[in-house]
PDB file of C-alpha atoms in Angstrom:
ATOM      1  CA  MET A   1       0.000   0.000   0.000  1.00  0.00           C
ATOM      2  CA  GLU A   2       2.823   2.359   0.900  1.00  0.00           C
ATOM      3  CA  ALA A   3       4.619   1.487  -2.344  1.00  0.00           C
ATOM      4  CA  GLU A   4       1.535   2.390  -4.383  1.00  0.00           C
ATOM      5  CA  GLY A   5       1.211   5.701  -2.553  1.00  0.00           C
ATOM      6  CA  LEU A   6       4.896   6.437  -3.155  1.00  0.00           C
ATOM      7  CA  ASP A   7       4.559   5.644  -6.854  1.00  0.00           C
ATOM      8  CA  TRP A   8       1.598   8.009  -7.071  1.00  0.00           C
ATOM      9  CA  LEU A   9       3.777  10.765  -5.621  1.00  0.00           C
ATOM     10  CA  LEU A  10       7.028  10.003  -7.473  1.00  0.00           C
ATOM     11  CA  GLY A  11       5.386   9.680 -10.892  1.00  0.00           C
ATOM     12  CA  PRO A  12       4.211  13.314 -11.182  1.00  0.00           C
ATOM     13  CA  LEU A  13       7.376  14.506  -9.404  1.00  0.00           C
ATOM     14  CA  HIS A  14       9.584  12.774 -11.964  1.00  0.00           C
ATOM     15  CA  GLN A  15       7.505  14.264 -14.772  1.00  0.00           C
ATOM     16  CA  LEU A  16       7.800  17.733 -13.234  1.00  0.00           C
ATOM     17  CA  VAL A  17      11.583  17.425 -12.899  1.00  0.00           C
ATOM     18  CA  SER A  18      11.777  16.217 -16.505  1.00  0.00           C
ATOM     19  CA  TRP A  19       9.765  19.220 -17.718  1.00  0.00           C
ATOM     20  CA  GLY A  20      11.912  21.565 -15.637  1.00  0.00           C
ATOM     21  CA  ALA A  21      15.120  20.132 -17.077  1.00  0.00           C
ATOM     22  CA  ALA A  22      13.740  20.431 -20.612  1.00  0.00           C
ATOM     23  CA  ALA A  23      12.703  24.070 -20.016  1.00  0.00           C
ATOM     24  CA  ALA A  24      16.136  24.857 -18.562  1.00  0.00           C
ATOM     25  CA  MET A  25      17.710  23.263 -21.617  1.00  0.00           C
ATOM     26  CA  VAL A  26      15.578  25.300 -24.035  1.00  0.00           C
ATOM     27  CA  PHE A  27      15.902  28.710 -22.382  1.00  0.00           C
ATOM     28  CA  GLY A  28      19.014  28.352 -20.234  1.00  0.00           C
ATOM     29  CA  GLY A  29      21.365  28.940 -23.152  1.00  0.00           C
ATOM     30  CA  VAL A  30      20.113  32.477 -23.776  1.00  0.00           C
ATOM     31  CA  VAL A  31      20.154  33.611 -20.120  1.00  0.00           C
ATOM     32  CA  PRO A  32      23.911  34.492 -20.093  1.00  0.00           C
ATOM     33  CA  TYR A  33      23.325  37.106 -22.794  1.00  0.00           C
ATOM     34  CA  VAL A  34      20.690  39.018 -20.831  1.00  0.00           C
ATOM     35  CA  PRO A  35      23.187  40.923 -18.596  1.00  0.00           C
ATOM     36  CA  GLN A  36      25.477  41.580 -21.580  1.00  0.00           C
ATOM     37  CA  TYR A  37      22.551  42.894 -23.656  1.00  0.00           C
ATOM     38  CA  ARG A  38      21.434  45.173 -20.820  1.00  0.00           C
ATOM     39  CA  ASP A  39      24.989  46.465 -20.274  1.00  0.00           C
ATOM     40  CA  ILE A  40      25.397  47.310 -23.955  1.00  0.00           C
ATOM     41  CA  ARG A  41      22.065  49.147 -24.017  1.00  0.00           C
ATOM     42  CA  ARG A  42      22.909  51.021 -20.824  1.00  0.00           C
ATOM     43  CA  THR A  43      26.414  52.132 -21.823  1.00  0.00           C
ATOM     44  CA  GLN A  44      25.880  52.323 -25.603  1.00  0.00           C
ATOM     45  CA  ASN A  45      29.240  50.567 -25.943  1.00  0.00           C
ATOM     46  CA  ALA A  46      29.666  47.114 -27.482  1.00  0.00           C
ATOM     47  CA  ASP A  47      33.483  46.996 -27.448  1.00  0.00           C
ATOM     48  CA  GLY A  48      33.595  44.393 -24.681  1.00  0.00           C
ATOM     49  CA  PHE A  49      31.518  41.841 -26.582  1.00  0.00           C
ATOM     50  CA  SER A  50      32.831  39.967 -29.611  1.00  0.00           C
ATOM     51  CA  THR A  51      30.174  39.660 -32.309  1.00  0.00           C
ATOM     52  CA  TYR A  52      32.054  36.614 -33.561  1.00  0.00           C
ATOM     53  CA  VAL A  53      30.405  34.835 -30.624  1.00  0.00           C
ATOM     54  CA  CYS A  54      27.130  35.451 -32.480  1.00  0.00           C
ATOM     55  CA  LEU A  55      28.652  34.081 -35.686  1.00  0.00           C
ATOM     56  CA  VAL A  56      29.821  30.902 -33.946  1.00  0.00           C
ATOM     57  CA  LEU A  57      26.444  30.277 -32.326  1.00  0.00           C
ATOM     58  CA  LEU A  58      24.471  31.026 -35.484  1.00  0.00           C
ATOM     59  CA  VAL A  59      26.540  28.566 -37.536  1.00  0.00           C
ATOM     60  CA  ALA A  60      26.471  25.918 -34.795  1.00  0.00           C
ATOM     61  CA  ASN A  61      22.714  26.047 -34.271  1.00  0.00           C
ATOM     62  CA  ILE A  62      21.849  26.150 -37.971  1.00  0.00           C
ATOM     63  CA  LEU A  63      23.997  23.043 -38.488  1.00  0.00           C
ATOM     64  CA  ARG A  64      22.411  21.389 -35.453  1.00  0.00           C
ATOM     65  CA  ILE A  65      18.914  21.918 -36.878  1.00  0.00           C
ATOM     66  CA  LEU A  66      20.053  20.410 -40.200  1.00  0.00           C
ATOM     67  CA  PHE A  67      21.578  17.484 -38.298  1.00  0.00           C
ATOM     68  CA  TRP A  68      18.167  16.826 -36.731  1.00  0.00           C
ATOM     69  CA  PHE A  69      16.733  16.023 -40.176  1.00  0.00           C
ATOM     70  CA  GLY A  70      19.305  13.243 -40.585  1.00  0.00           C
ATOM     71  CA  ARG A  71      19.321  11.939 -37.017  1.00  0.00           C
ATOM     72  CA  ARG A  72      16.517  12.839 -34.650  1.00  0.00           C
ATOM     73  CA  PHE A  73      17.488  13.854 -31.119  1.00  0.00           C
ATOM     74  CA  GLU A  74      15.755  15.358 -28.071  1.00  0.00           C
ATOM     75  CA  SER A  75      13.143  17.988 -29.000  1.00  0.00           C
ATOM     76  CA  PRO A  76      14.345  20.459 -26.316  1.00  0.00           C
ATOM     77  CA  LEU A  77      17.724  20.603 -28.084  1.00  0.00           C
ATOM     78  CA  LEU A  78      15.971  21.468 -31.344  1.00  0.00           C
ATOM     79  CA  TRP A  79      13.919  24.232 -29.721  1.00  0.00           C
ATOM     80  CA  GLN A  80      17.029  25.507 -27.968  1.00  0.00           C
ATOM     81  CA  SER A  81      18.706  25.989 -31.344  1.00  0.00           C
ATOM     82  CA  ALA A  82      15.769  27.977 -32.753  1.00  0.00           C
ATOM     83  CA  ILE A  83      15.626  30.268 -29.706  1.00  0.00           C
ATOM     84  CA  MET A  84      19.404  30.742 -29.685  1.00  0.00           C
ATOM     85  CA  ILE A  85      19.346  31.835 -33.343  1.00  0.00           C
ATOM     86  CA  LEU A  86      16.724  34.500 -32.549  1.00  0.00           C
ATOM     87  CA  THR A  87      18.729  35.651 -29.517  1.00  0.00           C
ATOM     88  CA  MET A  88      21.954  36.011 -31.502  1.00  0.00           C
ATOM     89  CA  LEU A  89      20.155  38.035 -34.156  1.00  0.00           C
ATOM     90  CA  LEU A  90      18.898  40.399 -31.431  1.00  0.00           C
ATOM     91  CA  MET A  91      22.436  40.723 -30.027  1.00  0.00           C
ATOM     92  CA  LEU A  92      23.782  41.454 -33.515  1.00  0.00           C
ATOM     93  CA  LYS A  93      21.123  44.077 -34.144  1.00  0.00           C
ATOM     94  CA  LEU A  94      21.942  45.927 -30.925  1.00  0.00           C
ATOM     95  CA  CYS A  95      25.728  45.720 -31.384  1.00  0.00           C
ATOM     96  CA  THR A  96      25.474  46.957 -34.969  1.00  0.00           C
ATOM     97  CA  GLN A  97      23.278  49.907 -34.009  1.00  0.00           C
ATOM     98  CA  VAL A  98      25.629  50.901 -31.173  1.00  0.00           C
ATOM     99  CA  ARG A  99      28.777  50.537 -33.253  1.00  0.00           C
ATOM    100  CA  VAL A 100      27.414  52.530 -36.198  1.00  0.00           C
ATOM    101  CA  ALA A 101      26.213  55.277 -33.847  1.00  0.00           C
ATOM    102  CA  ASN A 102      29.718  55.548 -32.340  1.00  0.00           C
ATOM    103  CA  GLU A 103      31.479  55.546 -35.739  1.00  0.00           C
ATOM    104  CA  LEU A 104      29.795  58.413 -37.520  1.00  0.00           C
ATOM    105  CA  ASN A 105      32.596  58.955 -40.051  1.00  0.00           C
ATOM    106  CA  ALA A 106      33.386  55.303 -40.712  1.00  0.00           C
ATOM    107  CA  ARG A 107      33.075  53.927 -44.233  1.00  0.00           C
ATOM    108  CA  ARG A 108      29.865  51.993 -44.823  1.00  0.00           C
ATOM    109  CA  ARG A 109      30.459  48.291 -45.461  1.00  0.00           C
ATOM    110  CA  SER A 110      27.976  45.714 -46.697  1.00  0.00           C
ATOM    111  CA  PHE A 111      27.725  41.982 -47.266  1.00  0.00           C
ATOM    112  CA  ALA A 112      27.358  42.619 -51.011  1.00  0.00           C
ATOM    113  CA  ASP A 113      30.928  44.038 -51.101  1.00  0.00           C
ATOM    114  CA  PHE A 114      32.262  40.489 -50.608  1.00  0.00           C
ATOM    115  CA  ASP A 115      35.331  41.941 -48.924  1.00  0.00           C
ATOM    116  CA  PRO A 116      36.966  39.199 -46.800  1.00  0.00           C
ATOM    117  CA  HIS A 117      38.956  41.797 -44.836  1.00  0.00           C
ATOM    118  CA  HIS A 118      35.736  43.208 -43.390  1.00  0.00           C
ATOM    119  CA  PHE A 119      33.751  40.013 -43.058  1.00  0.00           C
ATOM    120  CA  TRP A 120      31.217  40.206 -40.186  1.00  0.00           C
ATOM    121  CA  GLN A 121      31.979  43.917 -39.725  1.00  0.00           C
ATOM    122  CA  TRP A 122      29.134  45.349 -41.741  1.00  0.00           C
ATOM    123  CA  SER A 123      27.287  48.591 -41.136  1.00  0.00           C
ATOM    124  CA  SER A 124      23.720  47.334 -41.343  1.00  0.00           C
ATOM    125  CA  PHE A 125      21.908  44.546 -39.506  1.00  0.00           C
ATOM    126  CA  SER A 126      20.245  43.507 -42.779  1.00  0.00           C
ATOM    127  CA  ASP A 127      23.672  42.501 -44.130  1.00  0.00           C
ATOM    128  CA  TYR A 128      24.084  40.002 -41.295  1.00  0.00           C
ATOM    129  CA  VAL A 129      20.617  38.624 -42.017  1.00  0.00           C
ATOM    130  CA  GLN A 130      21.530  38.209 -45.711  1.00  0.00           C
ATOM    131  CA  CYS A 131      24.690  36.324 -44.743  1.00  0.00           C
ATOM    132  CA  VAL A 132      22.799  34.021 -42.372  1.00  0.00           C
ATOM    133  CA  LEU A 133      20.131  33.302 -44.980  1.00  0.00           C
ATOM    134  CA  ALA A 134      22.769  32.601 -47.641  1.00  0.00           C
ATOM    135  CA  PHE A 135      24.619  30.186 -45.361  1.00  0.00           C
ATOM    136  CA  THR A 136      21.368  28.460 -44.356  1.00  0.00           C
ATOM    137  CA  GLY A 137      20.338  28.079 -47.998  1.00  0.00           C
ATOM    138  CA  VAL A 138      23.666  26.587 -49.117  1.00  0.00           C
ATOM    139  CA  ALA A 139      24.022  24.310 -46.080  1.00  0.00           C
ATOM    140  CA  GLY A 140      20.392  23.213 -46.386  1.00  0.00           C
ATOM    141  CA  TYR A 141      20.783  22.378 -50.076  1.00  0.00           C
ATOM    142  CA  VAL A 142      23.942  20.313 -49.457  1.00  0.00           C
ATOM    143  CA  THR A 143      22.200  18.509 -46.585  1.00  0.00           C
ATOM    144  CA  TYR A 144      19.189  17.750 -48.779  1.00  0.00           C
ATOM    145  CA  LEU A 145      21.444  16.170 -51.409  1.00  0.00           C
ATOM    146  CA  SER A 146      23.473  14.144 -48.881  1.00  0.00           C
ATOM    147  CA  ILE A 147      20.852  13.265 -46.247  1.00  0.00           C
ATOM    148  CA  ASP A 148      21.014   9.526 -47.113  1.00  0.00           C
ATOM    149  CA  SER A 149      24.742   9.334 -46.326  1.00  0.00           C
ATOM    150  CA  ALA A 150      25.329   8.226 -42.729  1.00  0.00           C
ATOM    151  CA  LEU A 151      28.907   9.553 -42.895  1.00  0.00           C
ATOM    152  CA  PHE A 152      27.707  12.995 -43.973  1.00  0.00           C
ATOM    153  CA  VAL A 153      25.027  13.131 -41.256  1.00  0.00           C
ATOM    154  CA  GLU A 154      27.460  12.141 -38.487  1.00  0.00           C
ATOM    155  CA  THR A 155      30.047  14.627 -39.780  1.00  0.00           C
ATOM    156  CA  LEU A 156      27.386  17.339 -39.869  1.00  0.00           C
ATOM    157  CA  GLY A 157      26.492  16.615 -36.241  1.00  0.00           C
ATOM    158  CA  PHE A 158      30.133  16.704 -35.224  1.00  0.00           C
ATOM    159  CA  LEU A 159      30.689  20.028 -36.992  1.00  0.00           C
ATOM    160  CA  ALA A 160      27.592  21.486 -35.314  1.00  0.00           C
ATOM    161  CA  VAL A 161      28.647  20.679 -31.764  1.00  0.00           C
ATOM    162  CA  LEU A 162      32.363  21.331 -32.404  1.00  0.00           C
ATOM    163  CA  THR A 163      31.519  24.815 -33.691  1.00  0.00           C
ATOM    164  CA  GLU A 164      29.442  25.462 -30.586  1.00  0.00           C
ATOM    165  CA  ALA A 165      32.280  24.152 -28.410  1.00  0.00           C
ATOM    166  CA  MET A 166      34.441  26.912 -29.900  1.00  0.00           C
ATOM    167  CA  LEU A 167      31.937  29.517 -28.681  1.00  0.00           C
ATOM    168  CA  GLY A 168      34.264  31.085 -26.131  1.00  0.00           C
ATOM    169  CA  VAL A 169      37.340  31.104 -28.383  1.00  0.00           C
ATOM    170  CA  PRO A 170      36.660  34.576 -29.926  1.00  0.00           C
ATOM    171  CA  GLN A 171      36.298  36.023 -26.422  1.00  0.00           C
ATOM    172  CA  LEU A 172      39.368  34.076 -25.246  1.00  0.00           C
ATOM    173  CA  TYR A 173      41.417  35.462 -28.152  1.00  0.00           C
ATOM    174  CA  ARG A 174      40.157  39.014 -27.641  1.00  0.00           C
ATOM    175  CA  ASN A 175      41.095  38.897 -23.955  1.00  0.00           C
ATOM    176  CA  HIS A 176      44.554  37.529 -24.794  1.00  0.00           C
ATOM    177  CA  ARG A 177      45.174  40.153 -27.478  1.00  0.00           C
ATOM    178  CA  HIS A 178      44.207  43.043 -25.183  1.00  0.00           C
ATOM    179  CA  ARG A 179      45.730  41.416 -22.101  1.00  0.00           C
ATOM    180  CA  SER A 180      42.526  42.428 -20.343  1.00  0.00           C
ATOM    181  CA  THR A 181      38.937  41.311 -19.773  1.00  0.00           C
ATOM    182  CA  GLU A 182      37.735  44.897 -19.458  1.00  0.00           C
ATOM    183  CA  GLY A 183      34.275  45.267 -20.969  1.00  0.00           C
ATOM    184  CA  MET A 184      33.485  41.555 -20.711  1.00  0.00           C
ATOM    185  CA  SER A 185      30.573  40.589 -18.500  1.00  0.00           C
ATOM    186  CA  ILE A 186      31.859  38.174 -15.843  1.00  0.00           C
ATOM    187  CA  LYS A 187      28.217  37.303 -15.120  1.00  0.00           C
ATOM    188  CA  MET A 188      27.869  36.161 -18.717  1.00  0.00           C
ATOM    189  CA  VAL A 189      30.910  33.870 -18.513  1.00  0.00           C
ATOM    190  CA  LEU A 190      29.817  32.430 -15.146  1.00  0.00           C
ATOM    191  CA  MET A 191      26.428  31.668 -16.690  1.00  0.00           C
ATOM    192  CA  TRP A 192      28.182  30.147 -19.706  1.00  0.00           C
ATOM    193  CA  THR A 193      30.118  27.830 -17.401  1.00  0.00           C
ATOM    194  CA  SER A 194      27.174  26.743 -15.267  1.00  0.00           C
ATOM    195  CA  GLY A 195      24.942  26.381 -18.331  1.00  0.00           C
ATOM    196  CA  ASP A 196      27.514  24.331 -20.252  1.00  0.00           C
ATOM    197  CA  ALA A 197      28.082  22.076 -17.234  1.00  0.00           C
ATOM    198  CA  PHE A 198      24.317  21.502 -16.944  1.00  0.00           C
ATOM    199  CA  LYS A 199      24.025  20.960 -20.683  1.00  0.00           C
ATOM    200  CA  THR A 200      26.833  18.382 -20.722  1.00  0.00           C
ATOM    201  CA  ALA A 201      25.236  16.505 -17.816  1.00  0.00           C
ATOM    202  CA  TYR A 202      21.912  16.595 -19.705  1.00  0.00           C
ATOM    203  CA  PHE A 203      23.587  15.112 -22.793  1.00  0.00           C
ATOM    204  CA  LEU A 204      25.094  12.284 -20.741  1.00  0.00           C
ATOM    205  CA  LEU A 205      21.908  11.466 -18.830  1.00  0.00           C
ATOM    206  CA  LYS A 206      19.640  11.618 -21.888  1.00  0.00           C
ATOM    207  CA  GLY A 207      21.923   9.512 -24.065  1.00  0.00           C
ATOM    208  CA  ALA A 208      22.427  12.231 -26.682  1.00  0.00           C
ATOM    209  CA  PRO A 209      24.764  11.460 -29.616  1.00  0.00           C
ATOM    210  CA  LEU A 210      28.397  11.102 -28.500  1.00  0.00           C
ATOM    211  CA  GLN A 211      29.441  14.265 -30.341  1.00  0.00           C
ATOM    212  CA  PHE A 212      27.252  16.343 -28.009  1.00  0.00           C
ATOM    213  CA  SER A 213      28.864  15.043 -24.800  1.00  0.00           C
ATOM    214  CA  VAL A 214      32.491  15.291 -25.985  1.00  0.00           C
ATOM    215  CA  CYS A 215      32.127  18.827 -27.313  1.00  0.00           C
ATOM    216  CA  GLY A 216      30.147  19.861 -24.220  1.00  0.00           C
ATOM    217  CA  LEU A 217      33.142  18.931 -22.066  1.00  0.00           C
ATOM    218  CA  LEU A 218      35.421  20.927 -24.376  1.00  0.00           C
ATOM    219  CA  GLN A 219      33.100  23.917 -24.049  1.00  0.00           C
ATOM    220  CA  VAL A 220      33.321  23.801 -20.244  1.00  0.00           C
ATOM    221  CA  LEU A 221      37.143  23.809 -20.475  1.00  0.00           C
ATOM    222  CA  VAL A 222      37.095  26.931 -22.694  1.00  0.00           C
ATOM    223  CA  ASP A 223      34.757  28.672 -20.218  1.00  0.00           C
ATOM    224  CA  LEU A 224      37.133  27.857 -17.347  1.00  0.00           C
ATOM    225  CA  ALA A 225      40.060  29.243 -19.384  1.00  0.00           C
ATOM    226  CA  ILE A 226      38.217  32.572 -19.810  1.00  0.00           C
ATOM    227  CA  LEU A 227      37.516  32.720 -16.070  1.00  0.00           C
ATOM    228  CA  GLY A 228      41.224  32.027 -15.518  1.00  0.00           C
ATOM    229  CA  GLN A 229      42.055  35.011 -17.748  1.00  0.00           C
ATOM    230  CA  ALA A 230      39.727  37.230 -15.724  1.00  0.00           C
ATOM    231  CA  TYR A 231      41.480  36.179 -12.507  1.00  0.00           C
ATOM    232  CA  ALA A 232      44.998  36.529 -13.937  1.00  0.00           C
ATOM    233  CA  PHE A 233      44.447  39.915 -15.584  1.00  0.00           C
ATOM    234  CA  ALA A 234      42.734  41.264 -12.456  1.00  0.00           C
ATOM    235  CA  ARG A 235      45.816  40.358 -10.391  1.00  0.00           C
ATOM    236  CA  HIS A 236      48.253  41.733 -12.965  1.00  0.00           C
ATOM    237  CA  PRO A 237      46.466  44.571 -14.804  1.00  0.00           C
ATOM    238  CA  GLN A 238      48.085  46.080 -17.869  1.00  0.00           C
ATOM    239  CA  LYS A 239      49.625  49.487 -17.217  1.00  0.00           C
ATOM    240  CA  PRO A 240      48.012  52.248 -19.300  1.00  0.00           C
ATOM    241  CA  ALA A 241      50.171  53.913 -21.909  1.00  0.00           C
ATOM    242  CA  PRO A 242      51.430  57.376 -20.868  1.00  0.00           C
ATOM    243  CA  HIS A 243      49.542  60.366 -22.223  1.00  0.00           C
ATOM    244  CA  ALA A 244      46.872  58.084 -23.659  1.00  0.00           C
ATOM    245  CA  VAL A 245      43.714  59.837 -24.728  1.00  0.00           C
ATOM    246  CA  HIS A 246      40.518  57.960 -23.966  1.00  0.00           C
ATOM    247  CA  PRO A 247      37.637  58.988 -26.226  1.00  0.00           C
ATOM    248  CA  THR A 248      34.284  59.578 -24.640  1.00  0.00           C
ATOM    249  CA  GLY A 249      31.730  56.812 -24.791  1.00  0.00           C
ATOM    250  CA  THR A 250      34.260  53.963 -24.492  1.00  0.00           C
ATOM    251  CA  LYS A 251      33.779  53.163 -20.839  1.00  0.00           C
ATOM    252  CA  ALA A 252      33.896  49.424 -20.170  1.00  0.00           C
ATOM    253  CA  LEU A 253      30.669  47.570 -19.650  1.00  0.00           C
TER     254      LEU A 253
END
């Protein structure tokens, strides 16, 4: 009798936990960008955020959605990709508006110029949208032609999660080049780390394809490296150059 009563209680509880984990998986990935988005809007300065993070996540999640057509995986992961794409487009729109407003005399650049030296440094948000649509169209067409090849599908899945695992590399490189994490939201990186740790555990528990788990672990290591930079550069800050002139509107986030 007690066992039946316990089953009656544990059944709905297990379902509730499962729904909670799925919701955290779908929306948890975008939470780290909320403080960064608010900081950029507040300061009208996007220098501390690398828009190449948006590029990495857009490519990774588009490839992940295409991978789903060849090998079905958990629905929350599919919805997560769709929501992340929308979030990255919003981040790009804000960063582009802020950058253009702060560079009044800068030369206008567009996707149609096909200039590799200024790739992903365009002056209008619509250019980024054109690039994303072009990539989606080409990648989708190739996937359609090769969907029956198991090797292609597995490679596509590996590329999707490997690209996402490299998410923090643009920020890692920027910090190394400037020898500073000034302008970077520590809250964002802490949320990256906790979110990636949760995501990797979710992959392992749900039996997601092996590529997901391996690249999730790699992503956590990159996050920890960025936190290590923040600690190291805070202890040994770079000395400012003498007589340096700091233009207005470039205060760190």
